Amino acid sequence: MHPEWQRICNEFIQATSYAVGDLEKGWSAKYDFSKRPPTYLRYEDAVVRIPLGNPDFPQAPDLWELLKNRRTMRNFTHVPLSLNELNILLWGTQGITADMGEYQLRVTPSAGAMYPIETYLLVNNVEGLDKGLYHLDVERWTLEGLKLEDVSEIAYQYTEQQEMTRRAAVNFVWTAVVERTKDKYNERAYRYIWWDVGHVAMNLHIVGNALGLGVATVGHWFDKNMNEYLGIDGLNHLSVLMASVGKVTGKGWQYDRRPE
């Protein structure tokens, strides 16, 4: 690692590390949820809106077998996802499960119930959806179409030509609205947003594998280009992780679709 990069990393760890007595006693417990930053993001100028409604859940496989057999699979076919399958994936990662009055709980945990993670989709092959860039309005459980265009090359180029992203039925792009978590946890927020997206990504793997789909997390992407494409600033709102999802065939989970 370059010495300057190592210095920056070390300073980050030190600046976000605490010892007993560093914090005012009980500061996090006094947080006023009524004054929190907006929890939900909505694009009023969306090109199209697709209400998702409640998913139609299939019979679930045995949990222990599912966990034992969970694999990253990226040998995607050209068979499209159904809109219901996509809805199940979205619910399994961001679905609201309880209303606590001043805030709502979701399928995945979040530090302090701040829920900084937003979901964008690069849709290549989903029944009932035009190709394009979509955003999930969690509160109204609606897909907002932001750019209706072929996004397969965007995914391919911005992941440094990872073939699976071009062949995937849909690529998830998760972002973090840092202010939501920072409003409660200050500098520690820059640790918590990564933990939050990790919970979301793991749920996508579990739910996707339960549906017989292939899921592969993408940790290597050009975030500057992706942030610009999404229309976010890369500082207060930034992309934090990606994942590719699609139909797979056979047991070739070790087959990696990369350029020959």
Coordinates of C-alpha atoms in Angstrom, one line a residue:
M1 CA 0.0 0.0 0.0
H2 CA 1.2 3.5 -0.8
P3 CA 2.4 5.2 2.4
E4 CA 0.0 8.2 1.9
W5 CA -3.0 5.8 1.6
Q6 CA -1.8 3.9 4.7
R7 CA -1.6 7.2 6.6
I8 CA -5.2 8.2 5.6
C9 CA -6.5 4.7 6.6
N10 CA -4.7 4.9 10.0
E11 CA -6.0 8.4 10.7
F12 CA -9.6 7.2 9.9
I13 CA -9.3 4.3 12.3
Q14 CA -8.0 6.5 15.1
A15 CA -10.5 9.3 14.5
T16 CA -13.4 6.9 14.7
S17 CA -12.1 4.8 17.7
Y18 CA -13.4 5.4 21.2
A19 CA -12.2 4.6 24.7
V20 CA -14.3 4.6 27.9
G21 CA -15.0 8.1 28.9
D22 CA -14.6 9.6 25.4
L23 CA -18.3 10.1 25.0
E24 CA -20.9 11.9 27.1
K25 CA -22.7 9.2 29.0
G26 CA -26.0 8.2 27.4
W27 CA -25.7 10.6 24.4
S28 CA -27.1 8.1 21.9
A29 CA -30.0 7.2 24.0
K30 CA -31.2 10.8 24.0
Y31 CA -31.6 11.0 20.3
D32 CA -34.8 12.7 19.2
F33 CA -36.2 10.7 16.3
S34 CA -38.8 13.4 15.6
K35 CA -35.9 15.7 14.5
R36 CA -34.0 13.2 12.4
P37 CA -33.1 13.9 8.8
P38 CA -35.6 12.5 6.2
T39 CA -35.6 8.8 6.2
Y40 CA -37.0 8.3 2.8
L41 CA -35.8 9.5 -0.6
R42 CA -38.2 10.1 -3.4
Y43 CA -37.7 11.4 -7.0
E44 CA -40.7 13.6 -7.8
D45 CA -39.5 14.0 -11.4
A46 CA -39.3 10.2 -12.1
V47 CA -40.1 9.2 -15.6
V48 CA -42.3 6.4 -14.5
R49 CA -43.6 4.9 -11.3
I50 CA -44.3 1.2 -10.8
P51 CA -46.2 0.3 -7.6
L52 CA -44.9 -3.0 -6.4
G53 CA -47.5 -4.1 -3.9
N54 CA -47.1 -7.1 -1.6
P55 CA -44.8 -9.8 -3.0
D56 CA -46.3 -13.2 -3.7
F57 CA -44.0 -15.4 -1.5
P58 CA -43.3 -19.0 -2.6
Q59 CA -42.8 -21.8 -0.2
A60 CA -39.5 -21.3 1.5
P61 CA -36.7 -23.9 1.6
D62 CA -35.4 -25.2 4.9
L63 CA -33.3 -22.4 6.5
W64 CA -30.4 -24.6 7.5
E65 CA -30.1 -26.3 4.1
L66 CA -30.3 -22.9 2.5
L67 CA -27.4 -21.5 4.6
K68 CA -25.3 -24.6 4.1
N69 CA -25.8 -24.5 0.3
R70 CA -25.5 -20.7 -0.2
R71 CA -23.1 -19.9 -2.9
T72 CA -22.1 -16.9 -5.0
M73 CA -23.4 -17.7 -8.5
R74 CA -22.8 -15.7 -11.6
N75 CA -23.3 -18.1 -14.5
F76 CA -26.3 -16.0 -15.6
T77 CA -28.6 -17.0 -18.5
H78 CA -30.7 -14.8 -20.7
V79 CA -33.9 -15.8 -18.9
P80 CA -35.6 -12.7 -17.4
L81 CA -36.5 -12.3 -13.8
S82 CA -40.2 -11.9 -13.0
L83 CA -41.3 -8.6 -11.5
N84 CA -42.5 -10.7 -8.5
E85 CA -39.0 -12.2 -8.0
L86 CA -37.5 -8.7 -8.1
N87 CA -40.2 -7.6 -5.6
I88 CA -39.2 -10.4 -3.2
L89 CA -35.5 -9.5 -3.5
L90 CA -36.3 -5.9 -2.7
W91 CA -38.6 -6.8 0.2
G92 CA -35.9 -9.2 1.6
T93 CA -33.4 -6.3 1.7
Q94 CA -35.4 -3.2 2.4
G95 CA -39.0 -4.2 3.3
I96 CA -40.7 -2.4 6.2
T97 CA -41.8 -4.9 8.8
A98 CA -43.1 -2.7 11.8
D99 CA -44.2 0.8 12.5
M100 CA -42.7 2.2 15.7
G101 CA -44.4 5.6 15.4
E102 CA -41.4 7.9 15.0
Y103 CA -39.6 5.3 12.8
Q104 CA -40.2 2.1 11.0
L105 CA -38.3 -1.2 11.2
R106 CA -37.1 -3.2 8.2
V107 CA -36.1 -6.7 7.3
T108 CA -32.5 -5.8 7.7
P109 CA -31.0 -4.2 10.9
S110 CA -29.5 -0.7 10.8
A111 CA -27.4 1.1 13.4
G112 CA -29.8 3.1 15.5
A113 CA -32.6 2.4 13.1
M114 CA -31.3 5.2 10.9
Y115 CA -31.5 3.3 7.6
P116 CA -29.0 5.2 5.4
I117 CA -29.0 2.7 2.6
E118 CA -30.8 3.5 -0.7
T119 CA -31.4 1.0 -3.5
Y120 CA -30.9 1.8 -7.2
L121 CA -31.3 -0.8 -9.9
L122 CA -29.7 -1.2 -13.3
V123 CA -32.4 -3.2 -14.9
N124 CA -31.3 -5.4 -17.9
N125 CA -33.9 -8.1 -18.1
V126 CA -37.0 -8.1 -15.9
E127 CA -40.4 -8.9 -17.1
G128 CA -42.7 -5.8 -17.1
L129 CA -39.9 -3.3 -16.7
D130 CA -38.2 -1.3 -19.4
K131 CA -34.4 -1.4 -19.3
G132 CA -33.0 1.5 -17.3
L133 CA -32.0 3.0 -14.0
Y134 CA -34.6 2.7 -11.2
H135 CA -34.8 3.8 -7.6
L136 CA -36.8 2.1 -4.8
D137 CA -39.1 4.4 -3.0
V138 CA -39.2 2.4 0.2
E139 CA -42.0 4.4 1.9
R140 CA -44.5 4.0 -0.9
W141 CA -43.0 0.7 -2.1
T142 CA -42.7 1.9 -5.7
L143 CA -40.0 1.7 -8.3
E144 CA -39.1 5.1 -9.8
G145 CA -37.8 5.0 -13.3
L146 CA -35.1 7.6 -13.6
K147 CA -33.4 6.8 -17.0
L148 CA -35.1 4.4 -19.4
E149 CA -32.2 3.2 -21.5
D150 CA -29.9 0.2 -22.1
V151 CA -27.8 0.1 -18.9
S152 CA -25.9 -3.1 -19.6
E153 CA -22.8 -1.3 -20.9
I154 CA -22.9 1.2 -18.0
A155 CA -22.8 -1.7 -15.6
Y156 CA -20.1 -3.4 -17.6
Q157 CA -17.8 -0.4 -18.0
Y158 CA -18.2 0.9 -14.5
T159 CA -17.3 -2.5 -13.0
E160 CA -14.1 -2.6 -15.1
Q161 CA -15.6 -5.0 -17.6
Q162 CA -16.9 -7.7 -15.3
E163 CA -19.0 -9.8 -17.8
M164 CA -21.5 -10.9 -15.2
T165 CA -22.7 -7.3 -14.8
R166 CA -23.5 -7.2 -18.5
R167 CA -25.4 -10.5 -18.4
A168 CA -27.2 -10.0 -15.1
A169 CA -31.0 -9.5 -15.1
V170 CA -30.5 -6.7 -12.7
N171 CA -27.6 -5.0 -10.9
F172 CA -28.2 -3.6 -7.5
V173 CA -26.4 -0.4 -6.6
W174 CA -26.6 0.5 -2.9
T175 CA -25.9 4.0 -1.7
A176 CA -25.6 5.6 1.7
V177 CA -27.2 9.0 2.7
V178 CA -24.5 9.7 5.3
E179 CA -26.5 12.5 7.1
R180 CA -29.1 10.0 8.4
T181 CA -26.5 8.1 10.4
K182 CA -24.2 11.0 11.1
D183 CA -27.0 13.0 12.7
K184 CA -26.9 10.5 15.6
Y185 CA -23.5 8.9 15.5
N186 CA -21.2 11.7 14.3
E187 CA -17.9 10.5 12.9
R188 CA -18.8 6.9 13.8
A189 CA -21.3 7.0 11.0
Y190 CA -18.5 6.3 8.5
R191 CA -18.1 2.9 10.0
Y192 CA -21.8 2.1 10.4
I193 CA -22.9 2.7 6.8
W194 CA -20.6 -0.1 5.7
W195 CA -22.0 -2.5 8.3
D196 CA -25.6 -1.5 7.3
V197 CA -24.9 -2.3 3.6
G198 CA -23.3 -5.6 4.6
H199 CA -26.6 -6.7 6.2
V200 CA -28.5 -5.7 3.1
A201 CA -26.2 -7.5 0.8
M202 CA -26.2 -10.7 2.8
N203 CA -30.0 -10.7 2.8
L204 CA -29.9 -10.4 -1.0
H205 CA -27.7 -13.6 -1.2
I206 CA -30.0 -15.5 1.1
V207 CA -33.3 -14.5 -0.5
G208 CA -31.8 -14.8 -4.0
N209 CA -30.5 -18.3 -3.4
A210 CA -33.9 -19.3 -1.8
L211 CA -35.5 -18.3 -5.1
G212 CA -33.0 -20.4 -7.1
L213 CA -31.3 -17.2 -8.4
G214 CA -27.6 -16.4 -8.8
V215 CA -26.3 -13.5 -6.7
A216 CA -22.8 -12.1 -6.8
T217 CA -21.7 -9.1 -4.7
V218 CA -19.6 -6.6 -6.6
G219 CA -16.9 -4.9 -4.6
H220 CA -15.0 -3.4 -7.5
W221 CA -16.6 -0.6 -9.4
F222 CA -15.7 2.9 -10.4
D223 CA -17.6 4.8 -7.7
K224 CA -16.9 8.3 -9.1
N225 CA -18.5 7.4 -12.4
M226 CA -21.3 5.5 -10.8
N227 CA -22.1 8.4 -8.4
E228 CA -22.2 10.8 -11.4
Y229 CA -24.5 8.4 -13.3
L230 CA -26.8 8.2 -10.3
G231 CA -26.8 12.0 -9.8
I232 CA -25.4 11.9 -6.3
D233 CA -22.5 13.9 -4.9
G234 CA -20.2 11.1 -3.7
L235 CA -19.7 12.7 -0.3
N236 CA -23.0 13.2 1.5
H237 CA -24.6 10.6 -0.7
L238 CA -22.3 7.9 -2.2
S239 CA -22.4 4.4 -3.7
V240 CA -21.2 1.8 -1.2
L241 CA -21.7 -1.6 -2.8
M242 CA -23.1 -3.4 -5.8
A243 CA -24.5 -6.9 -6.6
S244 CA -25.5 -8.8 -9.7
V245 CA -28.6 -11.0 -9.9
G246 CA -30.0 -13.3 -12.5
K247 CA -31.3 -16.7 -13.5
V248 CA -28.7 -19.5 -13.5
T249 CA -28.6 -23.0 -14.8
G250 CA -27.1 -26.2 -13.5
K251 CA -24.5 -26.4 -10.7
G252 CA -21.8 -24.3 -12.4
W253 CA -21.6 -21.9 -9.5
Q254 CA -17.8 -21.8 -9.9
Y255 CA -18.0 -20.5 -13.4
D256 CA -17.0 -16.9 -13.5
R257 CA -18.2 -14.8 -16.5
R258 CA -15.3 -12.7 -17.4
P259 CA -14.0 -11.7 -20.8
E260 CA -11.9 -14.4 -22.5

